[in-house]
CSV table of C-alpha atoms in Angstrom, one decimal:
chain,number,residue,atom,x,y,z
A,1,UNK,CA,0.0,0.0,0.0
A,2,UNK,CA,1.4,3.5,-0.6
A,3,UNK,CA,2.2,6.1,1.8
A,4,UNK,CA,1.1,9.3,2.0
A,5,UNK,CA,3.8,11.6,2.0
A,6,UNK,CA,3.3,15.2,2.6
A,7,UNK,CA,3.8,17.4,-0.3
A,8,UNK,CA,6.7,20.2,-0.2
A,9,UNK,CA,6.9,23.0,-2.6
A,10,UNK,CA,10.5,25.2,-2.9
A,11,UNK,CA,9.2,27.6,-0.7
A,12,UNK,CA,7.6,25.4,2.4
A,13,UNK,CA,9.5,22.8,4.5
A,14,UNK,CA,8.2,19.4,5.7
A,15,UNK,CA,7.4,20.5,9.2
A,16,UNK,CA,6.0,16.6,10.7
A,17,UNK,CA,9.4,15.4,10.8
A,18,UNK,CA,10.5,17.6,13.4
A,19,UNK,CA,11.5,16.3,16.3
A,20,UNK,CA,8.8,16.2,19.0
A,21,UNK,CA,11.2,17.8,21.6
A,22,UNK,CA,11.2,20.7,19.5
A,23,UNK,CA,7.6,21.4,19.8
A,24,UNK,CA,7.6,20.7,23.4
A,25,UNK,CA,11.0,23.1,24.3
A,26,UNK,CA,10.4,26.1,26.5
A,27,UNK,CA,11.2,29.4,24.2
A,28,UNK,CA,10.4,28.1,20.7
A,29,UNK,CA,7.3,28.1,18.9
A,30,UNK,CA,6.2,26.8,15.2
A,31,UNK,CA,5.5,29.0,12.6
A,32,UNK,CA,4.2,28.7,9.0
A,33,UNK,CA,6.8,27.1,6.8
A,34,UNK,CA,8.7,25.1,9.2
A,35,UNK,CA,9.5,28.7,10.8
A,36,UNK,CA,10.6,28.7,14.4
A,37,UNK,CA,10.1,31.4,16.3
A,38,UNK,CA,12.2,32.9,19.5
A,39,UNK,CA,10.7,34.9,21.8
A,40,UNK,CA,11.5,38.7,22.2
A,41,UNK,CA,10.1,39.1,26.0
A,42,UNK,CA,7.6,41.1,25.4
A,43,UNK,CA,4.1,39.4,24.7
A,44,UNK,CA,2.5,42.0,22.6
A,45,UNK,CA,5.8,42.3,20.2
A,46,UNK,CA,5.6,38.5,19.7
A,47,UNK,CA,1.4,39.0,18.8
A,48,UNK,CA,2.4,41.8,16.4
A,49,UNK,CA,5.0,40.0,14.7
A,50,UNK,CA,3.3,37.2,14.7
A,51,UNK,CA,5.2,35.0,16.5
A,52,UNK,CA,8.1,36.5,17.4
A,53,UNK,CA,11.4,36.9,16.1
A,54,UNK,CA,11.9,33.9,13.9
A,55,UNK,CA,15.2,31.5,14.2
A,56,UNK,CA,18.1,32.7,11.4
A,57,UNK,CA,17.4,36.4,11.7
A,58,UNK,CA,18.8,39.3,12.1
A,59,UNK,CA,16.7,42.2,13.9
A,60,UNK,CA,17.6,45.9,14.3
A,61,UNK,CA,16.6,48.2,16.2
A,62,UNK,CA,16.8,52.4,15.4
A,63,UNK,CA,17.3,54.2,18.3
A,64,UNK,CA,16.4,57.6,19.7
A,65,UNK,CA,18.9,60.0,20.5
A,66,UNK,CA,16.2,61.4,23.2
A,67,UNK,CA,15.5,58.8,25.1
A,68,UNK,CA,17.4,55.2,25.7
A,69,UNK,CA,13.9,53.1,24.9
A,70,UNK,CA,15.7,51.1,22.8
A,71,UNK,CA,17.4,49.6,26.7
A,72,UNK,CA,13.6,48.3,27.4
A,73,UNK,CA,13.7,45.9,24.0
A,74,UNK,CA,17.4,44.5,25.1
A,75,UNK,CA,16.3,43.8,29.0
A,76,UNK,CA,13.6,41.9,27.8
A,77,UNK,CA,15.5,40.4,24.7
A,78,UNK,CA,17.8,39.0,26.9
A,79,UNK,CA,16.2,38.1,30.0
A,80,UNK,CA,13.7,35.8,27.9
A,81,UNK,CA,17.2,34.0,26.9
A,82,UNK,CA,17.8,33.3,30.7
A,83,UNK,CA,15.2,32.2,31.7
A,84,UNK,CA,15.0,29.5,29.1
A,85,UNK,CA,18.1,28.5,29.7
A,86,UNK,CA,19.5,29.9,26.0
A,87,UNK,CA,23.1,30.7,25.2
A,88,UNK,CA,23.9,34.5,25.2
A,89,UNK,CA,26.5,37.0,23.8
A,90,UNK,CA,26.2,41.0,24.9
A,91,UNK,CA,28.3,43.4,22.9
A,92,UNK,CA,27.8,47.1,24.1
A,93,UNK,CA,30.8,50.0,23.9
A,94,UNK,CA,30.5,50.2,27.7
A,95,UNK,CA,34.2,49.3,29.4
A,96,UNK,CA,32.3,46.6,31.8
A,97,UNK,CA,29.4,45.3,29.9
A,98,UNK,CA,28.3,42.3,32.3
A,99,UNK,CA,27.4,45.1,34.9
A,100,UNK,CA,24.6,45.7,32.4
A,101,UNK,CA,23.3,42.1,33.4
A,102,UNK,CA,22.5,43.6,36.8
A,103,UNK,CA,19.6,45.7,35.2
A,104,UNK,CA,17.6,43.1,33.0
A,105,UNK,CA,14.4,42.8,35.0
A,106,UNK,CA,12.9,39.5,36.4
A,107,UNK,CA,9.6,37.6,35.7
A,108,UNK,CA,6.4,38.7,37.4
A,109,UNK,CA,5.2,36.7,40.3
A,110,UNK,CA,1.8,34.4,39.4
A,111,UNK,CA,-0.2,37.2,41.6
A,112,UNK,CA,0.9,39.9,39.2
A,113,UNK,CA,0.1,37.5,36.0
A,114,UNK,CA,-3.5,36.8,37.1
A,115,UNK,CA,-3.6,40.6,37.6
A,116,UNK,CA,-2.3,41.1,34.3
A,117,UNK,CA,-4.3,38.3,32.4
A,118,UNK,CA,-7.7,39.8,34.2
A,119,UNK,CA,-7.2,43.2,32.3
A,120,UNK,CA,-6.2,41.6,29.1
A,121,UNK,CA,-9.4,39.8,29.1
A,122,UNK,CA,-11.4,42.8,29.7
A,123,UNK,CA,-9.7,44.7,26.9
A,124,UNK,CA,-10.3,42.4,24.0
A,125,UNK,CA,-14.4,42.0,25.8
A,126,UNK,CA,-14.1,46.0,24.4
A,127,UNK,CA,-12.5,45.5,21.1
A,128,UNK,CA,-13.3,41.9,19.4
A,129,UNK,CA,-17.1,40.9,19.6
A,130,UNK,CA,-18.4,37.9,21.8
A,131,UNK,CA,-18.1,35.6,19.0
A,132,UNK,CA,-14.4,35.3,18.5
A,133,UNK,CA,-13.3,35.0,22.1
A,134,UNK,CA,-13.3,31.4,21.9
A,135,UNK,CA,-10.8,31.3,19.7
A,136,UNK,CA,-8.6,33.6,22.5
A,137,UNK,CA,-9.4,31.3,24.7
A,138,UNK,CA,-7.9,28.3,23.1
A,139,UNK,CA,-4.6,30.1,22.2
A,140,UNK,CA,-4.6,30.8,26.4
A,141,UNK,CA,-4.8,27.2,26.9
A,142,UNK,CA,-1.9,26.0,24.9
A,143,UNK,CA,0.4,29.3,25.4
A,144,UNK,CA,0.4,28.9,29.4
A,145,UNK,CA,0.3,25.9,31.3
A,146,UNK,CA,0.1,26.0,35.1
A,147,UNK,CA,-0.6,29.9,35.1
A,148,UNK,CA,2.9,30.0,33.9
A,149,UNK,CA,3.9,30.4,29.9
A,150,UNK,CA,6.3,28.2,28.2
A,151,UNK,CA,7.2,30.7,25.5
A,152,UNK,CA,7.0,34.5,26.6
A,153,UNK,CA,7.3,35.6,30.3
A,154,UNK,CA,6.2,38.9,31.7
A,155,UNK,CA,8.4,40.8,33.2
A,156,UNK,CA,8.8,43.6,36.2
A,157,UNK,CA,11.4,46.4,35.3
A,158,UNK,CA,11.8,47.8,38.9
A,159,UNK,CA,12.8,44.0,39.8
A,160,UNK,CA,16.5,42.8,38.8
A,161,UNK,CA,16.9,39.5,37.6
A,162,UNK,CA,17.4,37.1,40.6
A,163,UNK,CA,21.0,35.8,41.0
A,164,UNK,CA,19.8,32.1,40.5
A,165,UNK,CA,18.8,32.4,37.2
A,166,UNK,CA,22.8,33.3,36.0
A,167,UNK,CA,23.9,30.0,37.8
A,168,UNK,CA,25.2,27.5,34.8
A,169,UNK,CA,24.4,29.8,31.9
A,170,UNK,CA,26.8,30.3,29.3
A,171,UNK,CA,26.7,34.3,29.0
A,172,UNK,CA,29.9,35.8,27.2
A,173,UNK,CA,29.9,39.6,27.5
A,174,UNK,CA,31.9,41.7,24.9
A,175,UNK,CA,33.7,45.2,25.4
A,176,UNK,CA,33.4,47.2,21.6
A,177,UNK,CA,34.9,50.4,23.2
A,178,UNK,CA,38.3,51.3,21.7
A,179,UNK,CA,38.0,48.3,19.2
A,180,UNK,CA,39.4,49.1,16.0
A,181,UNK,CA,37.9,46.6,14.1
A,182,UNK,CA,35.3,44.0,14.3
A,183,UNK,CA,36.9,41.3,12.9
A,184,UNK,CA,37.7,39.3,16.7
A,185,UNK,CA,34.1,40.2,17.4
A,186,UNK,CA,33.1,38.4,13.9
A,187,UNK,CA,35.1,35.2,15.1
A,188,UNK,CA,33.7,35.5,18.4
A,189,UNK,CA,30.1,35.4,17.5
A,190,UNK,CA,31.0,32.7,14.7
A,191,UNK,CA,32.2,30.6,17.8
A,192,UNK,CA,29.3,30.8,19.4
A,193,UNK,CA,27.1,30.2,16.4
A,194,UNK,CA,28.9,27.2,15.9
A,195,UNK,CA,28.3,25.5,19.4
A,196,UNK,CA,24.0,25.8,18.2
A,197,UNK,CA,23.7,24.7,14.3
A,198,UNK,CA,20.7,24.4,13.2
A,199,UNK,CA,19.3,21.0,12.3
A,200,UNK,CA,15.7,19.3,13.5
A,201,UNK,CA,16.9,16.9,15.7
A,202,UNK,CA,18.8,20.1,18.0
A,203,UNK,CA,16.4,21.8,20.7
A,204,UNK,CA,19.0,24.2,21.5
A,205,UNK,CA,18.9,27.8,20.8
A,206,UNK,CA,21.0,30.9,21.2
A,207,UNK,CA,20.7,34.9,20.9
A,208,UNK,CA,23.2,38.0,20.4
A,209,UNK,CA,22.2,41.1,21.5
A,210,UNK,CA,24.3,44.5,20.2
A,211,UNK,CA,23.8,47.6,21.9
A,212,UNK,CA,24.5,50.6,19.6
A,213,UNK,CA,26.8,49.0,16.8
A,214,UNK,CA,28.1,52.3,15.1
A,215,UNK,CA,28.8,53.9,19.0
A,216,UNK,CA,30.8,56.9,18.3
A,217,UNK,CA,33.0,55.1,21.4
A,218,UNK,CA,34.1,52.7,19.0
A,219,UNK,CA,37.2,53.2,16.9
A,220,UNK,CA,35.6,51.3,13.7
A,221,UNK,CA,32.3,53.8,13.7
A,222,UNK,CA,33.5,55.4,10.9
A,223,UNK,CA,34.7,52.5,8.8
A,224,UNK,CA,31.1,51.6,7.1
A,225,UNK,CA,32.2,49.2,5.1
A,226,UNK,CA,33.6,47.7,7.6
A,227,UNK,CA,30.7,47.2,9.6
A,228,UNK,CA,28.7,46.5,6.9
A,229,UNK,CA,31.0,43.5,6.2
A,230,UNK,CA,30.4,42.6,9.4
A,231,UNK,CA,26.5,42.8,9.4
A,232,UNK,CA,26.3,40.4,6.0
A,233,UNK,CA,28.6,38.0,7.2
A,234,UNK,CA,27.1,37.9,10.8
A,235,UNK,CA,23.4,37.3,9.1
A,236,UNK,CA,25.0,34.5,6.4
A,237,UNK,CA,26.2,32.4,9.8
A,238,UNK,CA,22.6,33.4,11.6
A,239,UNK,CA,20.9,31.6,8.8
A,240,UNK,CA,22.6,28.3,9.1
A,241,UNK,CA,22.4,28.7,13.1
A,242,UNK,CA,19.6,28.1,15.8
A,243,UNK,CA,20.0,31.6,17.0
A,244,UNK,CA,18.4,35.0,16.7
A,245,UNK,CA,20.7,38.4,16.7
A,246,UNK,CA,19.2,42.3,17.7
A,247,UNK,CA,21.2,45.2,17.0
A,248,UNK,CA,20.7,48.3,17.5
A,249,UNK,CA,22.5,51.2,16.2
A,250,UNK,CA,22.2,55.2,16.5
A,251,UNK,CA,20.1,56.7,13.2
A,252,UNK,CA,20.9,60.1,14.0
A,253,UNK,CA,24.9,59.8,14.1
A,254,UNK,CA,25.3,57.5,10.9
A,255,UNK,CA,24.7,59.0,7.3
A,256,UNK,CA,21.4,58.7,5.7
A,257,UNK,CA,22.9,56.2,3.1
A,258,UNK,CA,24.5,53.9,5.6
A,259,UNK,CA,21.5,53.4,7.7
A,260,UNK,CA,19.3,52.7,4.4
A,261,UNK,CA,21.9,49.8,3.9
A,262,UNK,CA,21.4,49.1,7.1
A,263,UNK,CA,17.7,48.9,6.9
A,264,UNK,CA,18.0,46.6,4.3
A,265,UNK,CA,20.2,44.0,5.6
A,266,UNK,CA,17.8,43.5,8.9
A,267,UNK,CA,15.4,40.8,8.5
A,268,UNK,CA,12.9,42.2,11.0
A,269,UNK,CA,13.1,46.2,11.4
A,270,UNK,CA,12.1,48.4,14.2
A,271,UNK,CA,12.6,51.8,15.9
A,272,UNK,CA,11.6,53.7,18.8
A,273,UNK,CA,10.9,57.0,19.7
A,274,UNK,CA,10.4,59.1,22.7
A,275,UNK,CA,7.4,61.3,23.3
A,276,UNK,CA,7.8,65.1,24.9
A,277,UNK,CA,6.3,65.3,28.1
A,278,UNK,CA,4.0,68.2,27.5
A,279,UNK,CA,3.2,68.0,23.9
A,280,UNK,CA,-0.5,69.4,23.9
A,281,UNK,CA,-1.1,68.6,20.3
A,282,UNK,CA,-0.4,65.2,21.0
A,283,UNK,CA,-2.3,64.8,23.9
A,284,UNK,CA,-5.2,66.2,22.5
A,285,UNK,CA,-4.8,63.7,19.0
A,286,UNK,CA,-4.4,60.5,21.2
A,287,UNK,CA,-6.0,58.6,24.2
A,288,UNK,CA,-4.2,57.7,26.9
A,289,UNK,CA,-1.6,59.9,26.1
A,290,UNK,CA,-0.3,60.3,30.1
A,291,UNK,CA,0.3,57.1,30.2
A,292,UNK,CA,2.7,56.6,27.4
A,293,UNK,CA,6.4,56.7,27.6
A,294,UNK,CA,7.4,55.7,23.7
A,295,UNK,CA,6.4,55.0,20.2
A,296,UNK,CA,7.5,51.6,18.3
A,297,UNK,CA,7.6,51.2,14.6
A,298,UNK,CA,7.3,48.1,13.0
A,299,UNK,CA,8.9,48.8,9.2
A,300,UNK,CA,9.9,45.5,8.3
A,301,UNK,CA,9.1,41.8,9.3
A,302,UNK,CA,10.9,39.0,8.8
A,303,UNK,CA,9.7,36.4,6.7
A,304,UNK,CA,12.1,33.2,6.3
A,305,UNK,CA,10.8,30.0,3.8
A,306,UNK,CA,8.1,32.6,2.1
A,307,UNK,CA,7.7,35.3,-0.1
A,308,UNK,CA,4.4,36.0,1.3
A,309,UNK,CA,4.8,39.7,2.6
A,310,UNK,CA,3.8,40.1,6.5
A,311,UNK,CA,0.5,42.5,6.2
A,312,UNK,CA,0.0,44.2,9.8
A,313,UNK,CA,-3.4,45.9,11.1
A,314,UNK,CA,-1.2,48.7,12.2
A,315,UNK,CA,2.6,49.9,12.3
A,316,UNK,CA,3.1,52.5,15.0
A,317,UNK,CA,2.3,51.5,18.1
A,318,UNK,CA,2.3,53.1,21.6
A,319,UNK,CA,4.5,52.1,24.4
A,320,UNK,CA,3.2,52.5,28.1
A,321,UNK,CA,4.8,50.7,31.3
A,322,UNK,CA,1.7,49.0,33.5
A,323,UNK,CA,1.9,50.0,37.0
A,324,UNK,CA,5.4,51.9,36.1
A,325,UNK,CA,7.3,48.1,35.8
A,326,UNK,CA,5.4,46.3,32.5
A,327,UNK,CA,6.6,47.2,29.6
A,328,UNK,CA,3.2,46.7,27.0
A,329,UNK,CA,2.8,48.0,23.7
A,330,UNK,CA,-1.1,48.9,22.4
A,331,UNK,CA,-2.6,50.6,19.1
A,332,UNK,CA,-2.5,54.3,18.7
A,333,UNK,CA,-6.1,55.1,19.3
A,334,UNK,CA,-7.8,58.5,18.5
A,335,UNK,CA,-9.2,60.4,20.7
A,336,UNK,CA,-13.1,60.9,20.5
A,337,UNK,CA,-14.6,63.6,18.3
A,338,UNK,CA,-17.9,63.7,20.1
A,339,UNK,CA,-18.4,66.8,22.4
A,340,UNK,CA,-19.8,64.6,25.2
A,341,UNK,CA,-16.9,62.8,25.4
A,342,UNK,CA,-14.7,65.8,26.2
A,343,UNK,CA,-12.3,67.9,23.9
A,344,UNK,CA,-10.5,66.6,21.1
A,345,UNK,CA,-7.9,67.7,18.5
A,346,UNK,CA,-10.3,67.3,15.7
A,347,UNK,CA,-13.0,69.8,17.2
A,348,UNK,CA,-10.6,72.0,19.1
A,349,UNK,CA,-9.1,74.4,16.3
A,350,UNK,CA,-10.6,73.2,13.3
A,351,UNK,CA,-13.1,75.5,12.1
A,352,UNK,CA,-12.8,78.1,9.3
A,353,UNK,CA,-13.5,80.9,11.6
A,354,UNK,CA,-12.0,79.7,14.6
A,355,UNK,CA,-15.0,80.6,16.4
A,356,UNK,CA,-16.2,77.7,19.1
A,357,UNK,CA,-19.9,79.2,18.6
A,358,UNK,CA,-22.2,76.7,16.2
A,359,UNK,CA,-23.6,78.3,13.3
A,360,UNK,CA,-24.1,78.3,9.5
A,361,UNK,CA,-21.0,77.1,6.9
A,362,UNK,CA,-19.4,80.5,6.8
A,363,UNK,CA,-17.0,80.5,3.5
């Protein structure tokens, strides 16, 4: 009798011969296409990428010269790693970099995720209808087991990460300051990408995490080609590994042609950007406006074994911290336009003759 055999096109992979530890390892997650996805510690990031960031990519991150929000995406980036156990490199042009470790936060307590999973429950009751919640449901059930979830943690930014979590971990921390190249750093990461090849039968996963590559710190920050070299041969070696790399890297201080290049060697592309306290205008345009502390971008999302193009609902979103320690990111929503609901930008200012009386169309 013949066998079924799944079919495979060129651009799908046979996904039911992957190992079943795969599926059942702490931090990875199927995707379409025999994609595995990493996750980037921050639950509503993984949602809008749909997924996460997916294994063999390279992620970069635009920072903002007004505020350090890229920092938030890193702590949670790399404390995700930790607590599932996954190899880590840190590269930053700081002269100790493992004192950064001391600042990546630590995973909620199960009192502040039942808090957290109450409220997210009564924000999609206001924003899907009744009908589709089952379907939210479900994903619940598999994504969390115990109260506790297998693939994405939250996590509390006034809380360090506790000193048991470091014990047995293979974390290698890199100094870029006064380097004047990039090529030991190449063979560094290239020895670590080494130790995690990608194959199905390997559970074992890794991530690099760059904080400000073309740091004026750094002796090589002016040698672009250099560091473009660097970038393509870092994301040729990601592709064949089980490991995901974020970099981020100041727009302002680089040209406009170098970051473009830059931009278009990153498999997943994002950037952040701070929002002035008292910006009135703003306030006025968006809800919720106090409790914001950042913008994020989504421009670009990877998409490995495909050349489907990732469609999102929205690309700007807002970032606010919960209860001043959890870091979640929402849609930018506008504020009302009817008078009973207060103010908004859209009344306020508007009208030909600036007058706030109601009357005829004047011309």
């Amino acid at each position: 009798m013949a066998v079924n055999r799944p079919r495979t096109g060129s651009f799908s992979r046979n996904i039911s011969s992957l190992s079943p530890a795969l599926s059942q390892t702490p931090g990875l997650k199927h995707g379409p296409n025999g994609t595995m996805f990493l996750s980037s510690g921050i639950p509503d990031l993984d949602k809008i990428l749909g997924g996460g960031f997916a294994l063999g990519s390279l992620v970069m991150v635009m920072e903002d010269p007004e505020a350090p929000h890229h920092m938030l995406l890193l702590r949670n980036f790399m404390s995700q790693g930790l607590v599932h156990r996954q190899p880590l490199i840190y590269a930053s042009p700081a002269k100790d970099p493992r004192g950064f470790l001391g600042t990546l936060p630590n995973p909620m307590s199960s009192k502040d995720d039942k808090s957290r999973d109450h409220n997210t429950e009564q924000e999609k009751g206001l924003r899907i209808a009744w009908q589709y919640k089952k379907y939210f449901g479900e994903h619940n059930s598999e994504s969390q087991r115990d109260g506790k979830s297998d693939y994405c943690s939250d996590f509390d930014l006034r809380k360090p990460l506790e000193r048991h979590i470091f014990s047995g971990q293979h974390i290698d921390c890199v100094s870029l300051r006064n380097s004047a190249d990039l090529a030991t750093f190449h063979e560094r990461c290239s020895s670590f990408l080494s130790q995690i090849p990608r194959n199905n039968g390997n559970i074992t996963s890794g991530r690099i995490a760059i904080q400000s590559l073309c740091s004026p710190q750094c002796e090589y920050s002016n040698e672009e080609w250099e560091m473009l070299y660097f970038l393509r041969s870092l994301r040729s070696v990601l592709r064949l590994s089980n490991a995901v790399a974020i970099i981020t890297y100041p727009q302002s201080l680089v040209s406009t042609a170098f970051s473009k290049r830059l931009q278009h060697l990153a498999d997943t592309l994002v950037s952040v950007k701070a929002i002035p306290d008292e910006d009135k205008e703003l306030a006025k345009l968006l809800t919720g406006y106090q409790d914001m502390v950042g913008l994020l971008s989504v421009h670009k999302v990877a998409r490995i074994n495909t050349q489907v193009p990732a469609i999102l609902e929205a690309t700007t979103f807002s970032m606010k911290l919960q209860k001043r320690r959890l870091l979640t990111l929402e849609c930018l929503n506008q504020a009302p336009v009817d008078g009973s609901s207060g103010t908004s930008y859209a009344s306020s200012g508007s009208s030909c003759s600036g007058s706030s009386t109601k009357g005829a169309l004047d011309f």
